[in-house]
């Protein structure tokens, strides 16, 4: 049997994150009432003239700069003609040659290996509306048209056919999503249809230069179906070749329920889009200053930020990965650190990371609140951790204070003062509690004397209960052990 290798190229459509659509002033808000966000332009009324949204161009140029693209200054538009009811005007306005961005690249790492994936281009186009064939679970015997999505700006990114496994494809999409979300140029949410993919798949015998005939699987909108569709398609193509069949270039659809791809149209049936220049949008050149200004706005990207977190704050790879997973989490973390003096940052770095990835994220996830809206401000979280580090409260009390901070958005110092939660570090008070507890725990003391060191835990528990959890654990430990050892000695004598 011949050995084959998989070749995949992606066309990724990402909705551009702008307040208004690309050729009119309608809102791009997701989840609005059907057709609430429409006007004469995006419903394609005769005579309506598109007006280009500058912010959409900015988003594409920014994305291009972050992915090492050459930015082309010329901006011209064309009409791509096709008839489908989701575009009433019967054409889509799309940027024509050259695209705004050409020859970019993205480094992915899969299975511990790095690989540079070349990206052919990114260009601007408008999204289509949406046909609705069912309401909830009720199938309709007619179709409804929702034009809220019509004319929302899209950036279409096309890769070279260089990806060679489902894992690399997923690695590419995840890395791309991370960067684009950092740039805030698209929300990239596949669930909301803000990121969709056409996946081109072919195979060829290992060692062969020429590419095999490609199958384009249209409109994929979940990571798991992309993986499953590629895996299925590769197997199908192998079977065709192994049984001496011939593969042809065609467009196929992924049928998720059956787990198969089905032919939609072959190359011969491919649409002729009859492109021609869009007469309502005059070609123009982007000024150099416009591009340079955007270059300055590129934030530190996830990989660089992660490396810096490890180097500057002494975090582990795992913690740094979590904290830089989104820009908002990273901003919160650094915002919190910046409330402390430089020399304290390294001490605070790890506990702060723990609080964010456990207590805070659990609360925020449960309430579906974004970290930028956190009721516990980054400054207050730093204050809370500092109270633990300087011994004012114990780690356990800190959790109680945190609960209160989350509900009331209040500051930890006030809560500790008002509720009298400060740690008891007064040695004579602790000595008294230790003596009382020893007297009340004859069984544990006897066990300790017979060599069971672990028996102290029960006595510590009692002391903590007496102090309502406020006794300083280090001092309790020290005094209790001194007392117990002196009992042991006096008995041995
Ligand atoms: P079209 O509009 O016809 O789909 P595009 O140029 O927009 O053409 O996209 C073609 C996509 O197909 C690119 O992502 C490219 O990498 C990919 N591709 C081209 N040839 C092959 C092939 N033989 N196998 C896999 N992918 C391919
Ligand atoms: Mg295509
Ligand atoms: Zn509109």
Coordinates of C-alpha atoms and ligand atoms in Angstrom, one line a residue:
X1 CA 0.0 0.0 0.0
X2 CA 1.2 3.5 -0.8
X3 CA 2.0 5.9 1.9
X4 CA 0.1 9.2 1.6
X5 CA 0.5 12.6 3.1
X6 CA -2.3 15.0 4.0
X7 CA -2.3 18.5 2.6
X8 CA -4.7 21.1 3.9
X9 CA -5.2 24.8 3.1
X10 CA -7.6 27.0 5.0
X11 CA -9.9 29.9 4.1
X12 CA -10.9 31.5 7.4
X13 CA -13.6 34.1 7.6
X14 CA -13.6 36.3 10.7
X15 CA -16.2 38.9 11.5
X16 CA -14.4 42.2 12.0
X17 CA -15.0 43.6 15.5
X18 CA -16.4 47.0 14.7
X19 CA -19.5 48.7 16.2
X20 CA -21.1 49.3 12.8
X21 CA -21.2 47.3 9.6
X22 CA -18.7 47.7 6.8
X23 CA -20.8 49.6 4.2
X24 CA -23.5 51.3 6.4
X25 CA -24.0 52.5 10.0
X26 CA -26.1 49.6 11.2
X27 CA -25.0 47.9 14.4
X28 CA -23.2 44.6 14.3
X29 CA -24.6 43.4 17.6
X30 CA -25.1 39.7 17.8
X31 CA -28.5 38.3 19.0
X32 CA -30.6 41.4 18.1
X33 CA -34.2 40.8 16.9
X34 CA -34.3 39.6 13.3
X35 CA -33.8 42.5 10.9
X36 CA -33.5 45.1 13.7
X37 CA -30.1 46.0 12.5
X38 CA -30.9 46.9 8.9
X39 CA -31.2 50.0 6.6
X40 CA -31.6 50.7 2.9
X41 CA -27.9 49.9 2.2
X42 CA -27.6 46.4 3.9
X43 CA -31.1 45.4 2.7
X44 CA -29.9 46.2 -0.9
X45 CA -32.5 48.8 -1.8
X46 CA -32.1 50.1 -5.4
X47 CA -29.9 53.2 -5.5
X48 CA -28.5 52.9 -2.0
X49 CA -24.7 53.7 -2.0
X50 CA -22.2 51.8 0.3
X51 CA -19.9 53.9 2.5
X52 CA -16.7 52.2 3.6
X53 CA -16.1 51.9 7.4
X54 CA -12.5 53.1 8.1
X55 CA -12.4 51.0 11.3
X56 CA -12.8 47.8 9.3
X57 CA -9.8 48.6 7.1
X58 CA -7.8 49.4 10.3
X59 CA -8.7 46.0 11.8
X60 CA -7.4 44.2 8.7
X61 CA -4.2 46.2 8.5
X62 CA -3.6 45.6 12.2
X63 CA -4.1 41.9 11.8
X64 CA -1.8 41.9 8.8
X65 CA 0.9 43.7 10.6
X66 CA 0.7 41.3 13.6
X67 CA 1.0 38.3 11.2
X68 CA 4.1 39.7 9.3
X69 CA 2.2 40.5 6.1
X70 CA 3.1 43.0 3.5
X71 CA 0.5 45.7 3.6
X72 CA -0.6 46.8 0.1
X73 CA -1.7 50.4 -0.1
X74 CA -4.2 50.2 -3.0
X75 CA -7.7 49.5 -2.0
X76 CA -10.2 48.6 -4.7
X77 CA -13.5 46.8 -4.6
X78 CA -15.3 44.5 -6.9
X79 CA -18.8 42.9 -7.2
X80 CA -18.8 39.2 -6.9
X81 CA -22.0 38.1 -8.6
X82 CA -24.2 35.2 -7.4
X83 CA -27.8 34.6 -6.8
X84 CA -28.8 33.5 -3.3
X85 CA -31.6 35.0 -1.2
X86 CA -29.3 35.9 1.7
X87 CA -27.9 38.7 -0.5
X88 CA -30.8 40.5 -2.1
X89 CA -28.6 42.6 -4.3
X90 CA -27.3 39.5 -6.0
X91 CA -23.6 40.3 -5.5
X92 CA -21.2 40.6 -2.6
X93 CA -18.9 43.5 -2.4
X94 CA -15.3 42.2 -2.0
X95 CA -11.9 43.8 -2.1
X96 CA -10.3 43.0 -5.4
X97 CA -6.6 42.4 -6.3
X98 CA -4.3 43.2 -4.6
X99 CA -5.6 42.1 -1.2
X100 CA -4.9 44.5 1.7
X101 CA -2.4 42.0 3.1
X102 CA -0.2 39.5 1.2
X103 CA 2.5 37.0 2.2
X104 CA 2.1 36.6 6.0
X105 CA 3.1 33.9 8.3
X106 CA 2.2 32.3 11.6
X107 CA 4.4 30.0 13.7
X108 CA 2.5 27.1 15.3
X109 CA 3.8 24.5 17.7
X110 CA 2.4 21.0 17.5
X111 CA 3.7 18.0 19.4
X112 CA 6.6 20.1 20.7
X113 CA 7.7 21.0 17.1
X114 CA 7.5 24.5 15.6
X115 CA 6.4 25.1 12.1
X116 CA 6.0 28.3 10.1
X117 CA 2.8 28.3 8.1
X118 CA 2.7 30.8 5.2
X119 CA -0.5 32.8 4.7
X120 CA -1.3 33.9 1.2
X121 CA -3.5 36.9 1.9
X122 CA -6.1 38.7 3.9
X123 CA -8.8 40.7 2.2
X124 CA -12.0 42.6 3.2
X125 CA -15.5 41.6 2.2
X126 CA -19.0 41.8 3.4
X127 CA -21.0 39.0 5.1
X128 CA -24.3 37.8 3.8
X129 CA -27.6 37.6 5.6
X130 CA -29.0 34.4 7.1
X131 CA -31.8 32.2 5.9
X132 CA -33.8 30.7 8.8
X133 CA -35.4 27.3 8.1
X134 CA -36.6 26.4 11.7
X135 CA -37.7 28.2 14.8
X136 CA -36.4 26.4 17.8
X137 CA -37.0 22.8 17.0
X138 CA -39.9 23.5 14.7
X139 CA -39.0 23.0 11.0
X140 CA -40.7 25.5 8.7
X141 CA -42.0 24.7 5.3
X142 CA -40.9 28.1 4.2
X143 CA -37.8 30.2 4.8
X144 CA -37.3 33.4 6.8
X145 CA -34.7 36.0 6.0
X146 CA -32.7 37.8 8.7
X147 CA -30.4 40.5 7.3
X148 CA -28.8 41.6 10.6
X149 CA -25.6 39.9 9.5
X150 CA -25.7 41.3 5.9
X151 CA -22.9 43.7 5.3
X152 CA -21.1 43.0 8.5
X153 CA -17.3 43.3 7.7
X154 CA -15.4 40.1 7.2
X155 CA -11.7 39.5 6.9
X156 CA -10.9 36.5 4.8
X157 CA -7.6 34.9 5.4
X158 CA -6.3 32.3 3.0
X159 CA -3.3 30.0 3.9
X160 CA -1.0 28.2 1.6
X161 CA -1.6 24.4 1.3
X162 CA 1.0 23.6 4.0
X163 CA -0.9 22.1 6.9
X164 CA -0.4 18.4 7.1
X165 CA -2.6 17.0 9.8
X166 CA -5.8 17.8 11.7
X167 CA -3.6 18.6 14.7
X168 CA -1.7 21.3 12.7
X169 CA -5.0 22.7 11.5
X170 CA -6.3 23.0 15.0
X171 CA -3.0 24.4 16.2
X172 CA -3.2 27.0 13.4
X173 CA -6.7 28.1 14.2
X174 CA -6.1 28.3 18.0
X175 CA -2.9 30.3 17.5
X176 CA -4.7 32.6 15.0
X177 CA -7.7 33.0 17.3
X178 CA -5.4 33.9 20.3
X179 CA -3.6 36.6 18.3
X180 CA -6.7 38.1 16.7
X181 CA -8.4 38.2 20.1
X182 CA -5.4 40.0 21.6
X183 CA -5.6 42.5 18.8
X184 CA -9.4 42.7 19.4
X185 CA -9.9 42.9 15.6
X186 CA -12.4 40.0 15.7
X187 CA -14.2 38.1 18.5
X188 CA -13.5 34.8 16.6
X189 CA -16.3 33.0 18.4
X190 CA -17.2 29.9 16.3
X191 CA -20.4 29.4 18.4
X192 CA -21.7 32.8 17.3
X193 CA -20.6 32.2 13.7
X194 CA -18.0 35.0 14.0
X195 CA -15.3 32.6 12.7
X196 CA -16.0 30.1 9.9
X197 CA -13.7 28.0 7.8
X198 CA -13.6 26.5 4.4
X199 CA -11.2 23.5 4.7
X200 CA -9.4 22.3 1.5
X201 CA -8.1 18.8 1.7
X202 CA -6.0 16.6 -0.6
X203 CA -3.6 13.8 -0.3
X204 CA -0.5 12.7 -2.3
X205 CA 1.9 9.9 -2.2
X206 CA 4.8 10.7 0.1
X207 CA 7.6 12.2 -1.9
X208 CA 5.4 13.5 -4.8
X209 CA 5.8 17.2 -5.5
X210 CA 2.5 18.0 -7.3
X211 CA -0.5 18.5 -5.2
X212 CA -3.5 16.1 -5.5
X213 CA -7.0 17.3 -6.5
X214 CA -8.5 19.3 -3.6
X215 CA -11.8 18.9 -2.0
X216 CA -13.2 22.1 -0.4
X217 CA -15.3 21.5 2.6
X218 CA -17.5 24.6 3.0
X219 CA -18.6 26.5 6.0
X220 CA -17.2 24.6 9.0
X221 CA -18.0 26.2 12.3
X222 CA -16.6 24.1 15.1
X223 CA -13.2 22.8 15.9
X224 CA -14.4 19.2 16.5
X225 CA -16.2 19.0 13.1
X226 CA -13.1 20.4 11.4
X227 CA -11.0 17.7 12.9
X228 CA -13.6 14.9 12.1
X229 CA -14.2 16.2 8.6
X230 CA -10.5 16.2 7.7
X231 CA -10.0 12.7 9.2
X232 CA -13.0 11.4 7.2
X233 CA -12.0 13.0 4.0
X234 CA -8.4 11.8 4.1
X235 CA -9.6 8.2 4.6
X236 CA -12.2 8.6 1.8
X237 CA -9.6 9.9 -0.6
X238 CA -7.2 7.1 0.2
X239 CA -9.9 4.5 -0.5
X240 CA -10.7 6.1 -3.9
X241 CA -7.0 6.0 -4.9
X242 CA -6.4 2.5 -3.5
X243 CA -9.3 1.2 -5.6
X244 CA -7.8 2.8 -8.7
X245 CA -10.4 5.6 -8.7
X246 CA -9.7 9.2 -9.6
X247 CA -10.2 12.2 -7.4
X248 CA -11.6 15.4 -8.9
X249 CA -11.6 18.9 -7.6
X250 CA -15.0 19.5 -5.9
X251 CA -16.9 21.2 -3.2
X252 CA -18.3 19.0 -0.4
X253 CA -20.4 19.5 2.6
X254 CA -19.8 18.0 6.1
X255 CA -22.9 16.1 7.3
X256 CA -22.2 16.2 11.1
X257 CA -24.9 13.8 12.0
X258 CA -23.8 11.1 9.6
X259 CA -20.1 11.9 10.0
X260 CA -19.5 12.0 6.2
X261 CA -18.8 14.6 3.5
X262 CA -21.1 14.7 0.5
X263 CA -20.5 16.2 -2.9
X264 CA -22.1 19.6 -3.5
X265 CA -20.6 20.6 -6.8
X266 CA -17.7 19.7 -9.0
X267 CA -15.2 22.1 -10.6
X268 CA -17.2 22.1 -13.9
X269 CA -20.2 23.2 -12.0
X270 CA -18.2 25.9 -10.2
X271 CA -19.9 29.3 -10.1
X272 CA -18.6 32.0 -12.4
X273 CA -18.7 35.1 -10.3
X274 CA -18.3 37.5 -13.2
X275 CA -16.3 40.0 -11.0
X276 CA -16.3 43.6 -12.1
X277 CA -15.2 46.8 -10.4
X278 CA -17.6 48.2 -7.8
X279 CA -18.7 51.5 -9.4
X280 CA -20.0 52.9 -6.1
X281 CA -16.6 52.7 -4.2
X282 CA -13.8 54.6 -5.7
X283 CA -10.3 53.0 -5.5
X284 CA -8.0 54.8 -3.1
X285 CA -4.5 54.5 -1.5
X286 CA -3.9 54.1 2.2
X287 CA -1.5 56.8 3.4
X288 CA 1.8 55.6 4.8
X289 CA 1.0 57.5 8.0
X290 CA -2.2 55.5 8.4
X291 CA -0.3 52.2 8.3
X292 CA 2.5 53.5 10.6
X293 CA 0.0 54.7 13.2
X294 CA -1.6 51.2 13.3
X295 CA 1.8 49.6 13.6
X296 CA 2.4 51.5 16.8
X297 CA -0.9 50.2 18.2
X298 CA 0.0 46.5 18.0
X299 CA 0.0 45.2 21.6
X300 CA 2.5 42.7 22.9
X301 CA 1.2 39.4 21.5
X302 CA 0.4 36.3 23.5
X303 CA 3.7 34.4 23.0
X304 CA 5.9 37.3 23.8
X305 CA 3.8 38.2 26.8
X306 CA 4.0 34.6 28.1
X307 CA 7.8 34.5 27.7
X308 CA 8.0 37.8 29.6
X309 CA 5.8 36.6 32.4
X310 CA 8.1 33.6 32.9
X311 CA 11.2 35.7 32.8
X312 CA 10.2 38.7 34.8
X313 CA 7.9 37.2 37.4
X314 CA 9.4 33.7 37.7
X315 CA 6.1 32.0 36.8
X316 CA 5.9 28.4 35.6
X317 CA 5.2 27.7 31.9
X318 CA 1.7 26.4 33.0
X319 CA 0.8 29.5 35.0
X320 CA 2.1 31.9 32.4
X321 CA 0.1 30.0 29.8
X322 CA -3.1 30.3 31.8
X323 CA -2.6 34.0 32.6
X324 CA -1.9 35.0 29.0
X325 CA -4.7 32.8 27.5
X326 CA -6.7 36.0 27.0
X327 CA -5.5 39.6 26.9
X328 CA -8.1 40.5 29.6
X329 CA -6.8 38.0 32.1
X330 CA -3.2 39.1 31.4
X331 CA -4.2 42.7 31.8
X332 CA -6.0 42.0 35.1
X333 CA -2.9 40.1 36.3
X334 CA -0.4 42.8 35.4
X335 CA -2.8 45.5 36.6
X336 CA -2.9 43.8 40.0
X337 CA 0.9 43.4 40.1
X338 CA 1.4 47.0 39.3
X339 CA -0.2 48.0 42.6
X340 CA 2.8 46.6 44.4
X341 CA 6.4 47.9 44.6
X342 CA 8.9 46.4 42.2
X343 CA 10.7 44.4 44.9
X344 CA 7.4 42.9 46.0
X345 CA 6.3 41.8 42.5
X346 CA 8.2 38.5 42.6
X347 CA 6.7 37.6 46.0
X348 CA 3.2 38.4 44.9
X349 CA 3.5 36.8 41.4
X350 CA 2.7 33.2 42.3
X351 CA 0.0 33.7 45.0
X352 CA -1.7 36.2 42.7
X353 CA -1.7 33.8 39.8
X354 CA -3.2 31.1 42.1
X355 CA -6.0 33.4 43.3
X356 CA -6.9 34.4 39.7
X357 CA -6.9 30.9 38.3
X358 CA -8.8 29.3 41.2
X359 CA -11.0 31.5 43.5
X360 CA -11.6 34.4 41.1
X361 CA -12.1 32.4 37.9
X362 CA -14.5 30.0 39.7
X363 CA -16.7 32.9 40.8
X364 CA -16.6 34.7 37.4
X365 CA -17.3 31.5 35.5
X366 CA -20.2 30.6 37.7
X367 CA -21.7 34.1 37.2
X368 CA -20.7 34.3 33.5
X369 CA -18.9 37.6 34.3
X370 CA -16.0 38.7 32.2
X371 CA -12.8 39.4 34.2
X372 CA -12.7 43.0 33.1
X373 CA -16.1 43.4 34.9
X374 CA -14.9 41.6 38.0
X375 CA -16.5 42.8 41.2
X376 CA -13.2 42.3 42.9
X377 CA -10.9 44.9 41.4
X378 CA -7.3 44.0 40.7
X379 CA -6.2 46.5 43.3
X380 CA -8.3 44.9 46.0
X381 CA -7.1 41.4 45.1
X382 CA -3.5 42.6 45.6
X383 CA -4.4 44.2 48.9
X384 CA -6.0 40.9 50.1
X385 CA -2.9 38.8 49.2
X386 CA -0.7 41.4 50.9
X387 CA -2.7 41.0 54.1
X388 CA -2.0 37.3 54.0
X389 CA 1.7 37.8 53.2
X390 CA 2.3 40.3 56.0
X391 CA 0.5 38.0 58.5
X392 CA -2.5 40.2 59.2
X393 CA -4.9 37.4 58.2
X394 CA -4.5 33.7 57.5
X395 CA -5.0 32.1 54.1
X396 CA -8.3 30.6 55.4
X397 CA -9.7 33.9 56.6
X398 CA -8.7 35.4 53.3
X399 CA -11.2 33.1 51.6
X400 CA -14.0 34.4 53.8
X401 CA -12.9 38.0 53.2
X402 CA -12.8 37.3 49.4
X403 CA -16.4 36.0 49.5
X404 CA -17.4 39.3 51.1
X405 CA -15.3 41.3 48.6
X406 CA -17.0 39.6 45.7
X407 CA -20.5 40.3 46.9
X408 CA -19.9 43.9 48.0
X409 CA -17.1 45.0 45.8
X410 CA -15.5 46.3 48.9
X411 CA -11.9 46.6 50.0
X412 CA -10.4 43.9 52.1
X413 CA -8.8 46.2 54.8
X414 CA -12.2 47.6 55.6
X415 CA -13.8 44.1 55.9
X416 CA -11.0 42.8 58.1
X417 CA -11.3 45.9 60.4
X418 CA -15.1 45.9 60.5
X419 CA -15.4 42.2 61.2
X420 CA -12.4 42.0 63.5
X421 CA -10.8 39.3 61.4
X422 CA -7.2 40.2 62.0
X423 CA -5.0 37.3 62.9
X424 CA -4.2 36.7 66.6
X425 CA -0.4 36.8 66.9
X426 CA -0.3 37.7 70.6
X427 CA 1.9 34.9 72.0
X428 CA 0.5 34.9 75.5
X429 CA -3.1 34.6 74.2
X430 CA -1.9 31.7 71.9
X431 CA 0.0 30.0 74.8
X432 CA -3.2 30.1 76.8
X433 CA -5.2 28.5 74.0
X434 CA -2.6 25.8 73.6
X435 CA -2.6 24.9 77.3
X436 CA -6.4 24.7 77.3
X437 CA -6.5 22.6 74.2
X438 CA -3.8 20.2 75.5
X439 CA -5.8 19.8 78.7
X440 CA -8.9 19.0 76.7
X441 CA -7.2 16.5 74.4
X442 CA -5.8 13.7 76.6
X443 CA -6.2 11.1 73.8
X444 CA -4.3 13.1 71.2
X445 CA -1.6 13.9 73.7
X446 CA -1.2 10.2 74.6
X447 CA -0.9 9.3 70.9
X448 CA 1.7 12.0 70.4
X449 CA 3.7 10.7 73.3
X450 CA 3.7 7.2 71.8
X451 CA 5.3 8.7 68.7
X452 CA 2.4 9.5 66.4
X453 CA 3.4 13.0 65.3
X454 CA 0.2 13.3 63.3
X455 CA -1.9 13.5 66.4
X456 CA -1.1 17.2 66.7
X457 CA -3.5 17.9 63.9
X458 CA -6.5 17.3 66.2
X459 CA -5.1 19.7 68.8
X460 CA -4.4 22.4 66.2
X461 CA -7.9 22.0 65.0
X462 CA -9.2 22.6 68.4
X463 CA -7.1 25.8 68.9
X464 CA -8.2 27.1 65.5
X465 CA -11.8 26.5 66.5
X466 CA -11.3 28.4 69.8
X467 CA -9.7 31.3 67.9
X468 CA -12.4 31.3 65.2
X469 CA -9.7 30.5 62.7
X470 CA -7.8 33.7 63.6
X471 CA -4.8 32.4 65.5
X472 CA -1.6 32.7 63.5
X473 CA -0.9 29.1 62.3
X474 CA 2.9 29.4 62.4
X475 CA 2.9 30.7 66.0
X476 CA 0.4 28.1 67.1
X477 CA 2.5 25.4 65.6
X478 CA 5.7 26.5 67.3
X479 CA 4.2 27.0 70.8
X480 CA 2.1 23.8 70.7
X481 CA 5.1 21.7 69.7
X482 CA 7.3 23.3 72.4
X483 CA 4.6 22.5 75.0
X484 CA 4.1 19.0 73.8
X485 CA 7.8 18.2 73.7
X486 CA 8.3 19.5 77.2
X487 CA 5.4 17.2 78.4
X488 CA 7.1 14.3 76.5
X489 CA 10.5 15.0 78.1
X490 CA 9.1 15.3 81.6
X491 CA 7.4 12.0 81.2
X492 CA 10.5 10.2 79.9
X493 CA 12.5 11.3 82.9
Ligands
LIG1 P1 -11.2 29.3 -4.1 O1 -11.8 30.7 -4.0 O2 -11.3 28.6 -5.4 O3 -11.6 28.5 -3.0 P2 -8.8 30.3 -2.9 O4 -7.5 30.7 -3.5 O5 -9.6 31.3 -2.1 O6 -9.6 29.6 -4.0 O7 -8.4 29.2 -1.8 C1 -7.8 28.0 -2.2 C2 -7.4 27.3 -0.9 O8 -7.2 26.0 -1.2 C3 -6.2 27.8 -0.2 O9 -6.3 27.8 1.2 C4 -5.1 26.8 -0.7 O10 -4.1 26.7 0.3 C5 -5.9 25.6 -0.7 N1 -5.4 24.6 -1.7 C6 -5.1 24.8 -3.0 N2 -4.7 23.6 -3.6 C7 -4.8 22.7 -2.6 C8 -4.6 21.3 -2.6 N3 -4.2 20.6 -3.7 N4 -4.8 20.6 -1.4 C9 -5.2 21.3 -0.3 N5 -5.4 22.6 -0.3 C10 -5.2 23.3 -1.4
LIG2 MG1 -12.9 29.0 -1.4
LIG3 ZN1 -27.4 48.9 7.2

